[in-house]
GROMACS .gro file of C-alpha atoms in nm:
model
  387
    1MET     CA    1  -0.010   0.006  -0.010
    2THR     CA    2   0.120   0.351  -0.074
    3TYR     CA    3   0.179   0.612   0.192
    4ALA     CA    4  -0.132   0.812   0.058
    5GLY     CA    5  -0.325   0.506   0.041
    6MET     CA    6  -0.241   0.420   0.406
    7LYS     CA    7  -0.318   0.764   0.540
    8VAL     CA    8  -0.665   0.760   0.371
    9LYS     CA    9  -0.759   0.419   0.505
   10ASP     CA   10  -0.624   0.506   0.855
   11ALA     CA   11  -0.802   0.840   0.867
   12ARG     CA   12  -1.128   0.688   0.730
   13LYS     CA   13  -1.134   0.420   0.996
   14ARG     CA   14  -1.080   0.668   1.262
   15THR     CA   15  -1.367   0.885   1.163
   16GLY     CA   16  -1.571   0.573   1.138
   17LEU     CA   17  -1.652   0.600   0.769
   18THR     CA   18  -1.701   0.317   0.518
   19GLN     CA   19  -1.548   0.350   0.189
   20ARG     CA   20  -1.893   0.399   0.053
   21GLN     CA   21  -1.961   0.679   0.291
   22LEU     CA   22  -1.639   0.855   0.236
   23ALA     CA   23  -1.720   0.839  -0.131
   24GLU     CA   24  -2.070   1.005  -0.066
   25HIS     CA   25  -1.905   1.265   0.148
   26SER     CA   26  -1.617   1.369  -0.066
   27GLY     CA   27  -1.741   1.345  -0.399
   28VAL     CA   28  -1.459   1.098  -0.494
   29SER     CA   29  -1.570   0.783  -0.669
   30LEU     CA   30  -1.585   0.460  -0.458
   31SER     CA   31  -1.372   0.299  -0.724
   32THR     CA   32  -1.087   0.536  -0.675
   33ILE     CA   33  -1.101   0.522  -0.290
   34ARG     CA   34  -1.079   0.136  -0.304
   35LYS     CA   35  -0.784   0.138  -0.566
   36LEU     CA   36  -0.595   0.399  -0.335
   37GLU     CA   37  -0.638   0.196  -0.023
   38GLN     CA   38  -0.565  -0.124  -0.198
   39GLY     CA   39  -0.232   0.020  -0.342
   40GLU     CA   40  -0.371  -0.025  -0.716
   41ARG     CA   41  -0.291   0.337  -0.757
   42SER     CA   42   0.035   0.484  -0.671
   43GLY     CA   43  -0.127   0.832  -0.587
   44ALA     CA   44  -0.403   1.069  -0.666
   45ARG     CA   45  -0.433   1.423  -0.805
   46MET     CA   46  -0.418   1.694  -0.553
   47GLU     CA   47  -0.777   1.788  -0.630
   48THR     CA   48  -0.878   1.434  -0.524
   49MET     CA   49  -0.667   1.430  -0.207
   50HIS     CA   50  -0.813   1.781  -0.112
   51ALA     CA   51  -1.167   1.637  -0.143
   52LEU     CA   52  -1.064   1.328   0.062
   53ALA     CA   53  -0.901   1.563   0.323
   54ARG     CA   54  -1.214   1.784   0.337
   55ALA     CA   55  -1.437   1.493   0.390
   56LEU     CA   56  -1.212   1.358   0.667
   57ARG     CA   57  -1.171   1.699   0.830
   58LEU     CA   58  -0.791   1.690   0.786
   59PRO     CA   59  -0.528   1.935   0.635
   60THR     CA   60  -0.480   1.802   0.279
   61MET     CA   61  -0.095   1.780   0.360
   62SER     CA   62  -0.160   1.514   0.626
   63LEU     CA   63  -0.255   1.277   0.329
   64VAL     CA   64   0.025   1.382   0.091
   65THR     CA   65   0.396   1.343   0.086
   66GLU     CA   66   0.492   1.374  -0.277
   67PRO     CA   67   0.448   1.687  -0.484
   68ASP     CA   68   0.137   1.702  -0.698
   69GLU     CA   69   0.319   1.836  -0.984
   70GLU     CA   70   0.529   1.630  -1.213
   71GLY     CA   71   0.855   1.762  -1.361
   72ALA     CA   72   0.930   1.908  -1.704
   73ARG     CA   73   0.890   1.729  -2.021
   74ALA     CA   74   1.220   1.589  -2.162
   75GLU     CA   75   1.197   1.821  -2.463
   76THR     CA   76   1.165   2.121  -2.224
   77ARG     CA   77   1.461   2.006  -2.012
   78GLU     CA   78   1.670   1.951  -2.339
   79LEU     CA   79   1.568   2.318  -2.440
   80TRP     CA   80   1.661   2.474  -2.117
   81GLU     CA   81   1.982   2.269  -2.070
   82PRO     CA   82   2.209   2.558  -2.164
   83VAL     CA   83   2.031   2.764  -1.882
   84ARG     CA   84   2.087   2.483  -1.641
   85ALA     CA   85   2.450   2.449  -1.741
   86GLU     CA   86   2.522   2.833  -1.685
   87LEU     CA   87   2.336   2.829  -1.368
   88MET     CA   88   2.550   2.529  -1.223
   89ARG     CA   89   2.864   2.652  -1.355
   90PRO     CA   90   3.126   2.727  -1.092
   91PRO     CA   91   3.209   3.096  -1.060
   92SER     CA   92   3.495   3.211  -1.288
   93ARG     CA   93   3.779   3.380  -1.117
   94GLU     CA   94   3.924   3.559  -1.417
   95ILE     CA   95   3.695   3.819  -1.591
   96ASP     CA   96   3.810   3.984  -1.906
   97ALA     CA   97   3.554   4.241  -1.931
   98PRO     CA   98   3.287   4.242  -1.666
   99ALA     CA   99   2.944   4.356  -1.767
  100THR     CA  100   2.802   4.685  -1.659
  101PRO     CA  101   2.472   4.717  -1.450
  102SER     CA  102   2.326   4.955  -1.723
  103GLY     CA  103   2.409   4.705  -2.010
  104VAL     CA  104   2.264   4.401  -1.822
  105SER     CA  105   1.953   4.608  -1.748
  106GLU     CA  106   1.897   4.695  -2.094
  107VAL     CA  107   1.926   4.330  -2.201
  108LEU     CA  108   1.687   4.230  -1.912
  109ALA     CA  109   1.425   4.487  -2.032
  110THR     CA  110   1.419   4.295  -2.375
  111THR     CA  111   1.370   3.961  -2.202
  112VAL     CA  112   1.098   4.067  -1.968
  113PRO     CA  113   0.836   4.083  -2.263
  114LEU     CA  114   0.919   3.741  -2.362
  115TYR     CA  115   0.839   3.619  -2.015
  116ARG     CA  116   0.518   3.826  -1.998
  117ASN     CA  117   0.409   3.684  -2.338
  118HIS     CA  118   0.495   3.323  -2.262
  119ARG     CA  119   0.760   3.299  -2.537
  120PHE     CA  120   0.967   3.057  -2.330
  121SER     CA  121   1.164   2.911  -2.610
  122GLU     CA  122   1.304   3.250  -2.715
  123LEU     CA  123   1.365   3.326  -2.332
  124ALA     CA  124   1.551   3.010  -2.287
  125SER     CA  125   1.801   3.111  -2.577
  126MET     CA  126   1.873   3.448  -2.441
  127LEU     CA  127   1.921   3.347  -2.059
  128PRO     CA  128   2.253   3.180  -2.055
  129THR     CA  129   2.440   3.510  -2.193
  130LEU     CA  130   2.222   3.708  -1.951
  131LEU     CA  131   2.311   3.516  -1.666
  132ARG     CA  132   2.666   3.489  -1.749
  133ASP     CA  133   2.687   3.868  -1.769
  134ALA     CA  134   2.491   3.929  -1.445
  135ASP     CA  135   2.738   3.704  -1.275
  136THR     CA  136   3.024   3.925  -1.367
  137LEU     CA  137   2.861   4.235  -1.213
  138PRO     CA  138   3.042   4.420  -0.933
  139ASP     CA  139   2.867   4.466  -0.605
  140GLU     CA  140   2.703   4.791  -0.723
  141GLY     CA  141   2.516   4.576  -0.993
  142ARG     CA  142   2.381   4.334  -0.729
  143SER     CA  143   2.020   4.452  -0.755
  144VAL     CA  144   2.028   4.386  -1.120
  145ARG     CA  145   2.162   4.036  -1.094
  146VAL     CA  146   1.892   3.954  -0.843
  147ARG     CA  147   1.630   4.071  -1.092
  148VAL     CA  148   1.778   3.849  -1.351
  149LEU     CA  149   1.785   3.551  -1.110
  150GLN     CA  150   1.427   3.615  -1.013
  151LEU     CA  151   1.320   3.628  -1.370
  152ALA     CA  152   1.508   3.288  -1.445
  153ALA     CA  153   1.345   3.131  -1.136
  154SER     CA  154   0.998   3.226  -1.242
  155ALA     CA  155   1.055   3.094  -1.592
  156LEU     CA  156   1.198   2.763  -1.458
  157THR     CA  157   0.879   2.755  -1.232
  158HIS     CA  158   0.640   2.803  -1.530
  159THR     CA  159   0.819   2.513  -1.708
  160ARG     CA  160   0.801   2.269  -1.418
  161GLN     CA  161   1.179   2.259  -1.362
  162PHE     CA  162   1.135   2.284  -0.988
  163ASP     CA  163   1.464   2.163  -0.860
  164LEU     CA  164   1.679   2.428  -1.050
  165ALA     CA  165   1.404   2.686  -0.986
  166GLU     CA  166   1.452   2.641  -0.617
  167ILE     CA  167   1.824   2.682  -0.622
  168VAL     CA  168   1.801   2.988  -0.838
  169VAL     CA  169   1.526   3.172  -0.617
  170ARG     CA  170   1.722   3.085  -0.296
  171ARG     CA  171   2.029   3.254  -0.457
  172ALA     CA  172   1.830   3.558  -0.532
  173LEU     CA  173   1.696   3.559  -0.190
  174ALA     CA  174   2.040   3.537  -0.053
  175GLU     CA  175   2.165   3.823  -0.260
  176GLY     CA  176   1.885   4.065  -0.208
  177GLN     CA  177   1.985   4.397  -0.055
  178ASP     CA  178   1.662   4.521   0.087
  179ARG     CA  179   1.329   4.394   0.222
  180MET     CA  180   1.126   4.482  -0.092
  181SER     CA  181   1.368   4.290  -0.315
  182ALA     CA  182   1.382   3.996  -0.075
  183ALA     CA  183   0.995   3.985  -0.057
  184ALA     CA  184   0.964   3.953  -0.430
  185SER     CA  185   1.199   3.644  -0.418
  186VAL     CA  186   0.998   3.497  -0.137
  187ASN     CA  187   0.693   3.551  -0.347
  188THR     CA  188   0.847   3.329  -0.604
  189LEU     CA  189   0.956   3.084  -0.350
  190ALA     CA  190   0.609   3.049  -0.216
  191TRP     CA  191   0.458   3.007  -0.547
  192LEU     CA  192   0.727   2.730  -0.636
  193LEU     CA  193   0.657   2.543  -0.313
  194LEU     CA  194   0.277   2.555  -0.381
  195ARG     CA  195   0.301   2.421  -0.730
  196GLN     CA  196   0.497   2.141  -0.582
  197GLY     CA  197   0.228   2.054  -0.326
  198ARG     CA  198   0.446   2.169  -0.029
  199LEU     CA  199   0.166   2.352   0.112
  200ASP     CA  200   0.272   2.362   0.479
  201GLU     CA  201   0.604   2.530   0.370
  202ALA     CA  202   0.439   2.763   0.123
  203LEU     CA  203   0.191   2.886   0.403
  204SER     CA  204   0.448   2.917   0.655
  205LEU     CA  205   0.682   3.113   0.454
  206ALA     CA  206   0.416   3.357   0.294
  207THR     CA  207   0.250   3.419   0.626
  208GLN     CA  208   0.580   3.482   0.801
  209TRP     CA  209   0.683   3.737   0.544
  210ALA     CA  210   0.342   3.889   0.534
  211ASP     CA  211   0.341   3.943   0.905
  212ASP     CA  212   0.689   4.108   0.897
  213MET     CA  213   0.604   4.338   0.586
  214GLU     CA  214   0.271   4.448   0.713
  215PRO     CA  215   0.251   4.816   0.669
  216ARG     CA  216   0.043   5.095   0.834
  217LEU     CA  217  -0.251   5.125   0.579
  218SER     CA  218  -0.280   5.502   0.643
  219ARG     CA  219   0.091   5.576   0.579
  220ALA     CA  220   0.195   5.277   0.345
  221SER     CA  221   0.326   5.355  -0.006
  222THR     CA  222   0.172   5.175  -0.304
  223ALA     CA  223   0.470   4.960  -0.347
  224GLU     CA  224   0.450   4.830   0.030
  225LEU     CA  225   0.080   4.763  -0.016
  226ALA     CA  226   0.125   4.542  -0.332
  227THR     CA  227   0.423   4.368  -0.188
  228TRP     CA  228   0.222   4.288   0.137
  229GLY     CA  229  -0.098   4.211  -0.079
  230LEU     CA  230   0.085   3.960  -0.310
  231LEU     CA  231   0.234   3.761   0.009
  232LEU     CA  232  -0.108   3.760   0.152
  233LEU     CA  233  -0.251   3.609  -0.182
  234ARG     CA  234   0.015   3.324  -0.168
  235ALA     CA  235  -0.054   3.251   0.198
  236SER     CA  236  -0.443   3.245   0.116
  237GLY     CA  237  -0.387   3.005  -0.190
  238ALA     CA  238  -0.164   2.769   0.023
  239ALA     CA  239  -0.426   2.763   0.321
  240ALA     CA  240  -0.722   2.702   0.107
  241ARG     CA  241  -0.546   2.406  -0.082
  242ASN     CA  242  -0.452   2.277   0.257
  243ASN     CA  243  -0.813   2.298   0.394
  244GLN     CA  244  -0.750   2.579   0.624
  245ALA     CA  245  -1.057   2.785   0.519
  246GLY     CA  246  -1.057   3.017   0.819
  247VAL     CA  247  -0.689   3.115   0.745
  248ALA     CA  248  -0.764   3.145   0.380
  249ALA     CA  249  -1.051   3.372   0.446
  250ASP     CA  250  -0.846   3.589   0.673
  251MET     CA  251  -0.554   3.634   0.444
  252LEU     CA  252  -0.791   3.709   0.139
  253ARG     CA  253  -0.973   3.968   0.365
  254LEU     CA  254  -0.650   4.141   0.426
  255ALA     CA  255  -0.536   4.132   0.076
  256ARG     CA  256  -0.879   4.287  -0.012
  257SER     CA  257  -0.800   4.559   0.226
  258ALA     CA  258  -0.460   4.640   0.068
  259ALA     CA  259  -0.633   4.640  -0.286
  260THR     CA  260  -0.896   4.866  -0.174
  261ALA     CA  261  -0.641   5.098  -0.022
  262ILE     CA  262  -0.465   5.121  -0.352
  263GLY     CA  263  -0.787   5.154  -0.531
  264HIS     CA  264  -0.676   4.999  -0.875
  265GLU     CA  265  -0.455   4.747  -1.024
  266VAL     CA  266  -0.074   4.858  -1.034
  267ASP     CA  267   0.261   4.704  -1.153
  268ALA     CA  268   0.429   4.589  -0.822
  269GLU     CA  269   0.768   4.732  -0.775
  270HIS     CA  270   1.079   4.497  -0.732
  271GLN     CA  271   0.836   4.200  -0.862
  272ASN     CA  272   0.959   4.227  -1.238
  273VAL     CA  273   0.630   4.118  -1.376
  274ARG     CA  274   0.363   4.090  -1.115
  275THR     CA  275   0.071   4.328  -1.045
  276PHE     CA  276  -0.166   4.371  -0.762
  277GLY     CA  277  -0.501   4.532  -0.702
  278PRO     CA  278  -0.858   4.464  -0.691
  279THR     CA  279  -0.837   4.243  -1.012
  280SER     CA  280  -0.575   4.008  -0.874
  281VAL     CA  281  -0.773   3.969  -0.574
  282ARG     CA  282  -1.108   3.888  -0.751
  283MET     CA  283  -0.929   3.643  -0.957
  284LEU     CA  284  -0.803   3.477  -0.651
  285SER     CA  285  -1.150   3.463  -0.497
  286VAL     CA  286  -1.275   3.268  -0.815
  287GLU     CA  287  -0.978   3.016  -0.736
  288ASP     CA  288  -1.080   2.994  -0.381
  289ALA     CA  289  -1.454   2.923  -0.469
  290LEU     CA  290  -1.328   2.644  -0.693
  291ILE     CA  291  -1.122   2.487  -0.416
  292LYS     CA  292  -1.415   2.497  -0.206
  293ASP     CA  293  -1.606   2.323  -0.466
  294ARG     CA  294  -1.835   2.604  -0.545
  295PRO     CA  295  -1.804   2.620  -0.945
  296ASP     CA  296  -2.139   2.840  -0.950
  297VAL     CA  297  -2.004   3.099  -0.725
  298ALA     CA  298  -1.668   3.091  -0.916
  299LEU     CA  299  -1.843   3.185  -1.254
  300ARG     CA  300  -2.047   3.442  -1.086
  301LEU     CA  301  -1.736   3.609  -0.947
  302ALA     CA  302  -1.571   3.582  -1.275
  303GLU     CA  303  -1.841   3.777  -1.450
  304ASN     CA  304  -1.780   4.111  -1.239
  305MET     CA  305  -1.415   4.124  -1.288
  306PRO     CA  306  -1.288   4.483  -1.231
  307ARG     CA  307  -1.109   4.636  -1.512
  308TYR     CA  308  -0.830   4.880  -1.506
  309SER     CA  309  -0.569   5.039  -1.744
  310VAL     CA  310  -0.300   4.799  -1.583
  311ARG     CA  311  -0.405   4.439  -1.623
  312PRO     CA  312  -0.261   4.132  -1.434
  313THR     CA  313  -0.003   3.943  -1.623
  314ARG     CA  314  -0.067   3.691  -1.902
  315SER     CA  315   0.016   3.419  -1.641
  316VAL     CA  316  -0.243   3.546  -1.409
  317ARG     CA  317  -0.495   3.584  -1.677
  318SER     CA  318  -0.437   3.250  -1.823
  319ARG     CA  319  -0.472   3.085  -1.492
  320HIS     CA  320  -0.788   3.260  -1.437
  321GLY     CA  321  -0.901   3.135  -1.772
  322LEU     CA  322  -0.845   2.767  -1.686
  323ASP     CA  323  -1.011   2.831  -1.363
  324VAL     CA  324  -1.331   2.947  -1.541
  325ALA     CA  325  -1.296   2.649  -1.781
  326ASN     CA  326  -1.281   2.420  -1.470
  327ALA     CA  327  -1.580   2.577  -1.333
  328HIS     CA  328  -1.779   2.521  -1.661
  329ALA     CA  329  -1.659   2.159  -1.663
  330ARG     CA  330  -1.763   2.084  -1.308
  331LEU     CA  331  -2.109   2.212  -1.374
  332GLY     CA  332  -2.130   1.982  -1.690
  333GLN     CA  333  -2.096   2.289  -1.919
  334PHE     CA  334  -1.858   2.109  -2.161
  335THR     CA  335  -1.897   2.312  -2.458
  336GLU     CA  336  -1.819   2.640  -2.270
  337ALA     CA  337  -1.540   2.469  -2.074
  338PHE     CA  338  -1.360   2.352  -2.411
  339GLY     CA  339  -1.418   2.701  -2.564
  340LYS     CA  340  -1.237   2.851  -2.279
  341LEU     CA  341  -0.952   2.596  -2.283
  342THR     CA  342  -0.922   2.670  -2.656
  343GLU     CA  343  -0.920   3.050  -2.583
  344VAL     CA  344  -0.638   3.001  -2.324
  345GLN     CA  345  -0.424   2.773  -2.552
  346ALA     CA  346  -0.437   3.004  -2.826
  347GLY     CA  347  -0.317   3.297  -2.613
  348SER     CA  348  -0.034   3.107  -2.442
  349PRO     CA  349   0.044   2.786  -2.649
  350GLU     CA  350   0.389   2.720  -2.457
  351TRP     CA  351   0.251   2.800  -2.116
  352PHE     CA  352  -0.069   2.577  -2.179
  353LEU     CA  353   0.149   2.272  -2.229
  354ASN     CA  354   0.290   2.265  -1.866
  355GLN     CA  355  -0.058   2.312  -1.684
  356THR     CA  356  -0.199   2.014  -1.509
  357SER     CA  357  -0.506   2.211  -1.445
  358ALA     CA  358  -0.583   2.208  -1.826
  359GLN     CA  359  -0.533   1.840  -1.827
  360HIS     CA  360  -0.771   1.782  -1.538
  361THR     CA  361  -1.041   2.002  -1.709
  362LEU     CA  362  -1.013   1.826  -2.029
  363GLN     CA  363  -1.016   1.511  -1.865
  364THR     CA  364  -1.346   1.598  -1.702
  365ILE     CA  365  -1.481   1.707  -2.048
  366ILE     CA  366  -1.375   1.379  -2.191
  367ASP     CA  367  -1.537   1.161  -1.907
  368GLY     CA  368  -1.869   1.370  -1.926
  369ARG     CA  369  -1.912   1.336  -2.312
  370ARG     CA  370  -2.024   1.049  -2.513
  371THR     CA  371  -1.827   1.165  -2.824
  372LEU     CA  372  -1.521   1.385  -2.862
  373THR     CA  373  -1.487   1.629  -3.154
  374PRO     CA  374  -1.159   1.615  -3.341
  375GLU     CA  375  -1.042   1.934  -3.159
  376MET     CA  376  -1.086   1.773  -2.844
  377ARG     CA  377  -0.903   1.469  -2.945
  378HIS     CA  378  -0.620   1.676  -3.085
  379MET     CA  379  -0.607   1.874  -2.743
  380ALA     CA  380  -0.588   1.551  -2.558
  381ASP     CA  381  -0.280   1.435  -2.774
  382THR     CA  382  -0.130   1.782  -2.720
  383LEU     CA  383  -0.164   1.754  -2.339
  384ARG     CA  384  -0.059   1.390  -2.349
  385LEU     CA  385  -0.364   1.242  -2.172
  386GLU     CA  386  -0.358   0.883  -2.115
  387ARG     CA  387  -0.593   0.681  -2.357
   0.00000   0.00000   0.00000
């Protein structure tokens, strides 16, 4: 029996539930529970474990040890191998012509749009040289080097290269010269931990830093409010996934107060590509409703999305699109769900390939339909769903 199966069986027995009763309370199929407890399945999706934990009144992480996200595809790792080699290269003692902070900043400015627009193949080709140049910067260029490392860590996380991403973001955190820059690295690290399913670590890290960074609302700058709000959103997301609904609600309430104090969506300073404001908070509320298994509420919240001149990044908007697709699929609205998946894929084709949420939503559509369209079959092949 696997660890997850053993924990589910033990918790079910201690609560006095039969397998059938657990299936009824959780919404997880009886067949899945039986296979999990009998060791016929090595594990289950985080969404499944979350539903079981909710029914058993336990934190999700008490049932889970392994990350819920698998690593990068072989072709992705091959594409990013030069980046990996540069990041793991021993520091050079002899530098013929060190780069300048202004020069590296100029190149960084040309790579950020590649990240923003999910053009990861092009970004992977530019990062090795950018990283090497940043590594040669003197002490006065440390802040520029940190921003380069933060960008690399975010891109590696997007492409599910979690081991290397953690090395890089911790390097950026160690080199940070001020609290705002360090908080940006912490935000990325908490996101990385969350994607790996390391919910306890993500929650602890984000909560600690949010407490340390809490400003006085009446005197705080926009940058301080945005930094604090982003950490609160990370903490809320981790708590919600770990079945700590009260903590998640408190964090979301505080984030909403920060967004209200700002009054509109803003680019967050020191954060490279993140924004914060009422729209970001509303999008997290949609995600929170889905975690609570309220797809109807999620869709209602998605209909009244605040709009400002500054919009959340493509990553946040695409993730929100997947949440909307997921909500439609859970309600049996398969045409609408697939339409939204298609829209997200068209806007971010490289990013889309690395999203397990897209796989899960498409699987729900496939399970709920008697026949599939050619487009659905093609997307299933693209996402490599098991036949």
